[in-house]
Short mmCIF file of C-alpha atoms in Angstrom, two decimals:
data_model
loop_
_atom_site.label_atom_id
_atom_site.label_comp_id
_atom_site.label_asym_id
_atom_site.label_seq_id
_atom_site.Cartn_x
_atom_site.Cartn_y
_atom_site.Cartn_z
CA ASP A 9 -15.52 -4.02 -13.33
CA ALA A 10 -12.13 -3.09 -14.92
CA GLY A 11 -10.60 -1.91 -11.50
CA VAL A 12 -8.33 0.91 -10.94
CA ILE A 13 -7.11 2.26 -13.91
CA GLN A 14 -3.99 4.33 -14.18
CA SER A 15 -2.08 5.81 -17.11
CA PRO A 16 0.47 5.96 -18.23
CA ARG A 17 1.86 2.72 -16.89
CA HIS A 18 5.62 3.80 -17.69
CA GLU A 19 6.94 7.29 -17.90
CA VAL A 20 10.51 8.44 -18.64
CA THR A 21 11.23 12.13 -18.69
CA GLU A 22 13.93 14.66 -18.15
CA MET A 23 14.50 16.80 -14.93
CA GLY A 24 12.49 20.02 -15.06
CA GLN A 25 9.74 18.56 -17.06
CA GLU A 26 6.29 18.58 -15.79
CA VAL A 27 4.68 15.05 -14.98
CA THR A 28 0.97 14.33 -14.96
CA LEU A 29 -0.20 10.79 -13.49
CA ARG A 30 -4.01 9.96 -13.95
CA CYS A 31 -6.40 7.70 -12.29
CA LYS A 32 -9.83 6.44 -12.64
CA PRO A 33 -11.30 4.65 -9.64
CA ILE A 34 -13.58 1.97 -9.33
CA SER A 35 -16.97 3.16 -9.93
CA GLY A 36 -18.86 3.51 -6.60
CA HIS A 37 -15.82 3.89 -4.62
CA ASN A 38 -15.95 7.47 -3.24
CA SER A 39 -12.20 7.36 -1.37
CA LEU A 40 -9.16 7.55 -3.46
CA PHE A 41 -5.81 7.43 -2.46
CA TRP A 42 -2.31 8.35 -3.95
CA TYR A 43 0.77 6.20 -2.90
CA ARG A 44 4.33 6.32 -3.88
CA GLN A 45 6.68 3.18 -3.45
CA THR A 46 10.60 3.02 -3.64
CA MET A 47 12.91 0.55 -2.32
CA MET A 48 14.23 3.02 0.20
CA ARG A 49 10.99 4.54 1.79
CA GLY A 50 8.57 1.70 0.95
CA LEU A 51 4.81 2.65 0.24
CA GLU A 52 4.26 6.15 1.39
CA LEU A 53 0.56 7.55 1.53
CA LEU A 54 0.79 11.14 -0.31
CA ILE A 55 -3.08 12.07 -0.22
CA TYR A 56 -6.38 10.95 0.02
CA PHE A 57 -9.52 12.07 -1.02
CA ASN A 58 -13.09 11.75 0.10
CA ASN A 59 -15.97 12.38 -2.18
CA ASN A 60 -13.61 14.26 -4.43
CA VAL A 61 -12.43 16.47 -1.35
CA PRO A 62 -8.68 16.24 -0.14
CA ILE A 63 -8.70 15.05 3.45
CA ASP A 64 -5.14 14.65 4.28
CA ASP A 65 -2.18 15.72 2.02
CA SER A 66 0.49 15.45 4.63
CA GLY A 67 2.22 13.16 2.50
CA MET A 68 2.77 15.27 -0.15
CA PRO A 69 6.58 15.72 -0.13
CA GLU A 70 6.68 19.41 -1.51
CA ASP A 71 5.21 22.13 -3.44
CA ARG A 72 6.16 20.46 -6.46
CA PHE A 73 3.43 17.97 -5.87
CA SER A 74 -0.11 18.45 -6.36
CA ALA A 75 -3.49 16.52 -6.81
CA LYS A 76 -6.80 17.18 -8.02
CA MET A 77 -10.03 15.34 -8.19
CA PRO A 78 -12.40 17.06 -10.43
CA ASN A 79 -15.28 14.52 -10.24
CA ALA A 80 -15.90 11.21 -8.61
CA SER A 81 -14.15 9.11 -11.53
CA PHE A 82 -11.05 11.06 -12.29
CA SER A 83 -7.83 12.23 -10.48
CA THR A 84 -4.37 13.39 -11.23
CA LEU A 85 -1.32 13.65 -9.54
CA LYS A 86 1.21 16.12 -11.13
CA ILE A 87 4.79 16.97 -10.57
CA GLN A 88 6.18 20.23 -11.92
CA PRO A 89 9.17 20.42 -12.00
CA SER A 90 10.18 16.46 -11.58
CA GLU A 91 13.59 15.80 -10.19
CA PRO A 92 15.60 12.52 -10.24
CA ARG A 93 14.38 11.64 -6.65
CA ASP A 94 10.94 11.51 -7.73
CA SER A 95 11.48 8.32 -9.56
CA ALA A 96 9.46 5.59 -8.11
CA VAL A 97 6.40 3.53 -8.63
CA TYR A 98 3.31 5.87 -8.06
CA PHE A 99 0.15 3.75 -7.04
CA CYS A 100 -3.72 4.96 -7.11
CA ALA A 101 -6.07 3.02 -4.71
CA SER A 102 -10.07 3.51 -4.25
CA SER A 103 -12.48 2.04 -1.58
CA THR A 104 -15.89 2.45 -0.52
CA ALA A 105 -16.80 5.16 1.93
CA GLY A 106 -13.91 6.02 4.24
CA GLY A 107 -16.19 5.96 7.50
CA ALA A 108 -15.70 2.13 8.08
CA LEU A 109 -12.54 0.60 9.57
CA TYR A 110 -12.27 -2.34 7.52
CA ASN A 111 -12.61 -1.03 3.96
CA GLU A 112 -10.50 -2.92 1.45
CA GLN A 113 -8.12 -0.48 -0.62
CA PHE A 114 -8.12 -1.54 -4.17
CA PHE A 115 -4.99 -0.59 -6.03
CA GLY A 116 -4.19 0.17 -9.73
CA PRO A 117 -1.37 -1.44 -11.69
CA GLY A 118 0.66 1.64 -10.70
CA THR A 119 3.10 4.23 -13.04
CA ARG A 120 6.59 3.63 -13.03
CA LEU A 121 8.18 7.12 -13.17
CA THR A 122 11.75 7.72 -14.07
CA VAL A 123 13.03 11.09 -13.92
CA LEU A 124 16.60 11.32 -15.89
CA ARG B 8 10.58 4.74 15.54
CA LYS B 9 8.56 3.90 12.48
CA GLU B 10 4.69 3.64 13.09
CA VAL B 11 4.48 0.32 11.54
CA GLU B 12 7.64 -2.12 11.52
CA GLN B 13 8.44 -5.40 9.84
CA ASP B 14 11.42 -7.58 9.47
CA PRO B 15 12.29 -6.94 5.70
CA GLY B 16 13.43 -10.77 5.47
CA PRO B 17 13.85 -12.25 3.21
CA PHE B 18 12.62 -15.40 4.71
CA ASN B 19 13.56 -18.83 2.26
CA VAL B 20 11.83 -21.47 3.28
CA PRO B 21 11.35 -24.92 1.77
CA GLU B 22 7.85 -25.66 0.15
CA GLY B 23 5.45 -27.22 2.83
CA ALA B 24 7.06 -25.50 5.73
CA THR B 25 5.30 -23.14 8.08
CA VAL B 26 6.25 -19.53 8.25
CA ALA B 27 5.55 -16.85 10.59
CA PHE B 28 6.15 -12.94 10.60
CA ASN B 29 5.33 -10.43 13.25
CA CYS B 30 4.76 -6.58 12.64
CA THR B 31 4.69 -4.03 15.46
CA TYR B 32 2.83 -0.63 15.40
CA SER B 33 3.53 2.08 17.75
CA ASN B 34 0.35 3.97 18.30
CA SER B 35 -1.62 1.88 20.84
CA ALA B 36 -5.00 3.62 19.73
CA SER B 37 -4.65 1.69 16.45
CA GLN B 38 -8.13 0.13 15.61
CA SER B 39 -7.94 -1.82 12.44
CA PHE B 40 -5.18 -4.13 10.79
CA PHE B 41 -4.82 -5.82 7.75
CA TRP B 42 -2.24 -8.00 5.96
CA TYR B 43 -1.41 -6.98 2.05
CA ARG B 44 0.68 -9.26 -0.19
CA GLN B 45 2.37 -7.62 -3.20
CA ASP B 46 3.88 -9.65 -6.05
CA CYS B 47 7.20 -8.70 -7.90
CA ARG B 48 6.43 -5.54 -9.94
CA LYS B 49 2.78 -5.75 -9.08
CA GLU B 50 0.30 -3.79 -6.97
CA PRO B 51 -0.62 -4.56 -3.31
CA LYS B 52 -3.71 -6.72 -2.75
CA LEU B 53 -5.77 -7.43 0.30
CA LEU B 54 -4.68 -10.82 1.83
CA MET B 55 -6.97 -10.92 4.89
CA SER B 56 -7.95 -8.14 7.85
CA VAL B 57 -6.83 -8.88 11.34
CA TYR B 58 -9.77 -9.16 13.77
CA SER B 59 -9.35 -8.88 17.88
CA SER B 60 -10.13 -12.52 18.30
CA GLY B 61 -7.62 -13.59 15.50
CA ASN B 62 -8.73 -14.93 12.15
CA GLU B 63 -7.86 -17.95 9.63
CA ASP B 64 -8.29 -18.15 5.96
CA GLY B 65 -7.46 -21.62 4.83
CA ARG B 66 -3.62 -22.06 5.22
CA PHE B 67 -3.14 -18.13 6.59
CA THR B 68 -3.70 -17.39 10.06
CA ALA B 69 -3.72 -13.74 11.48
CA GLN B 70 -3.25 -12.85 15.14
CA LEU B 71 -3.55 -9.41 16.89
CA ASN B 72 -1.94 -8.76 20.26
CA ARG B 73 -3.05 -5.30 21.48
CA ALA B 74 -0.93 -5.69 24.78
CA SER B 75 2.31 -6.13 22.94
CA GLN B 76 1.11 -4.01 19.78
CA TYR B 77 2.08 -6.60 17.23
CA ILE B 78 0.17 -8.74 14.69
CA SER B 79 1.54 -11.60 13.06
CA LEU B 80 0.89 -13.89 9.85
CA LEU B 81 1.14 -17.57 9.82
CA ILE B 82 1.37 -19.46 6.77
CA ARG B 83 1.01 -23.38 7.05
CA ASP B 84 1.95 -25.93 4.11
CA SER B 85 3.47 -23.02 1.90
CA LYS B 86 3.39 -22.89 -1.62
CA LEU B 87 5.86 -21.69 -4.23
CA SER B 88 2.82 -19.33 -5.19
CA ASP B 89 3.24 -17.68 -1.58
CA SER B 90 6.34 -16.06 -2.66
CA ALA B 91 5.81 -12.27 -2.36
CA THR B 92 6.41 -9.41 0.03
CA TYR B 93 3.59 -8.99 2.83
CA LEU B 94 2.80 -5.71 3.97
CA CYS B 95 1.54 -5.02 7.35
CA VAL B 96 -0.99 -2.21 7.49
CA VAL B 97 -2.15 -0.52 10.46
CA ARG B 98 -5.29 2.14 10.72
CA VAL B 99 -5.75 4.53 13.69
CA SER B 100 -9.43 5.11 13.11
CA SER B 101 -11.89 5.57 10.46
CA ALA B 102 -10.86 9.05 9.85
CA SER B 103 -7.26 8.42 9.68
CA LYS B 104 -4.68 7.51 7.02
CA ILE B 105 -3.84 4.01 6.56
CA ILE B 106 0.07 3.21 7.22
CA PHE B 107 1.79 0.59 5.43
CA GLY B 108 4.83 -1.23 6.80
CA SER B 109 8.02 -1.95 4.45
CA GLY B 110 7.05 -5.24 4.01
CA THR B 111 8.32 -8.75 4.61
CA ARG B 112 9.98 -10.57 1.59
CA LEU B 113 8.99 -14.45 1.54
CA SER B 114 10.51 -16.76 -0.95
CA ILE B 115 9.59 -20.38 -1.14
CA ARG B 116 11.72 -22.82 -2.65
CA PRO B 117 10.84 -26.23 -4.32
#
């Protein structure tokens, strides 16, 4: 298995532009998580899905952020409009059924976003 | 108070030394606990789960103290390759989100 796939790996954009991050979870996993990591705030959960349904989006910072999971093999995280404070590494992770306490989360390589 | 707190370090120890770090959590109802490892500019990866009775995996030992609400990670005979950031992870229930600590940086010197 290729693991969790994220694209792009690096994104540099200008303030105000729309940014779309993409994630393909591991086949057979039905929980998907979006995280943001910065030096100041560490690793923060933004949103997670079970069976393509958003379960908890309380970590989404504001309305400029949105996430979708149209099917079991694809998810997007969109920022519109982007701001310099959105600069961070964005990780996608997946795991098997969310009903077990000790499910391991498998992380993708991350997308390093820089907003100028 | 943060839900999961860790000493950020860095811990700088010589190769072969034993090193331990703790992590405290605020929610007494927390049910599952993990240690993840993150190398520089890489993604986090599961190191080990932490069970109530404590568990060991080679040179790594994890302990849980529910009364004091902390978990610990002990690394024996440390190797250069152990240099990384160690993230403490807590989950209240199977239906709740996972909370990551901000990590403890460990650097092993020759």
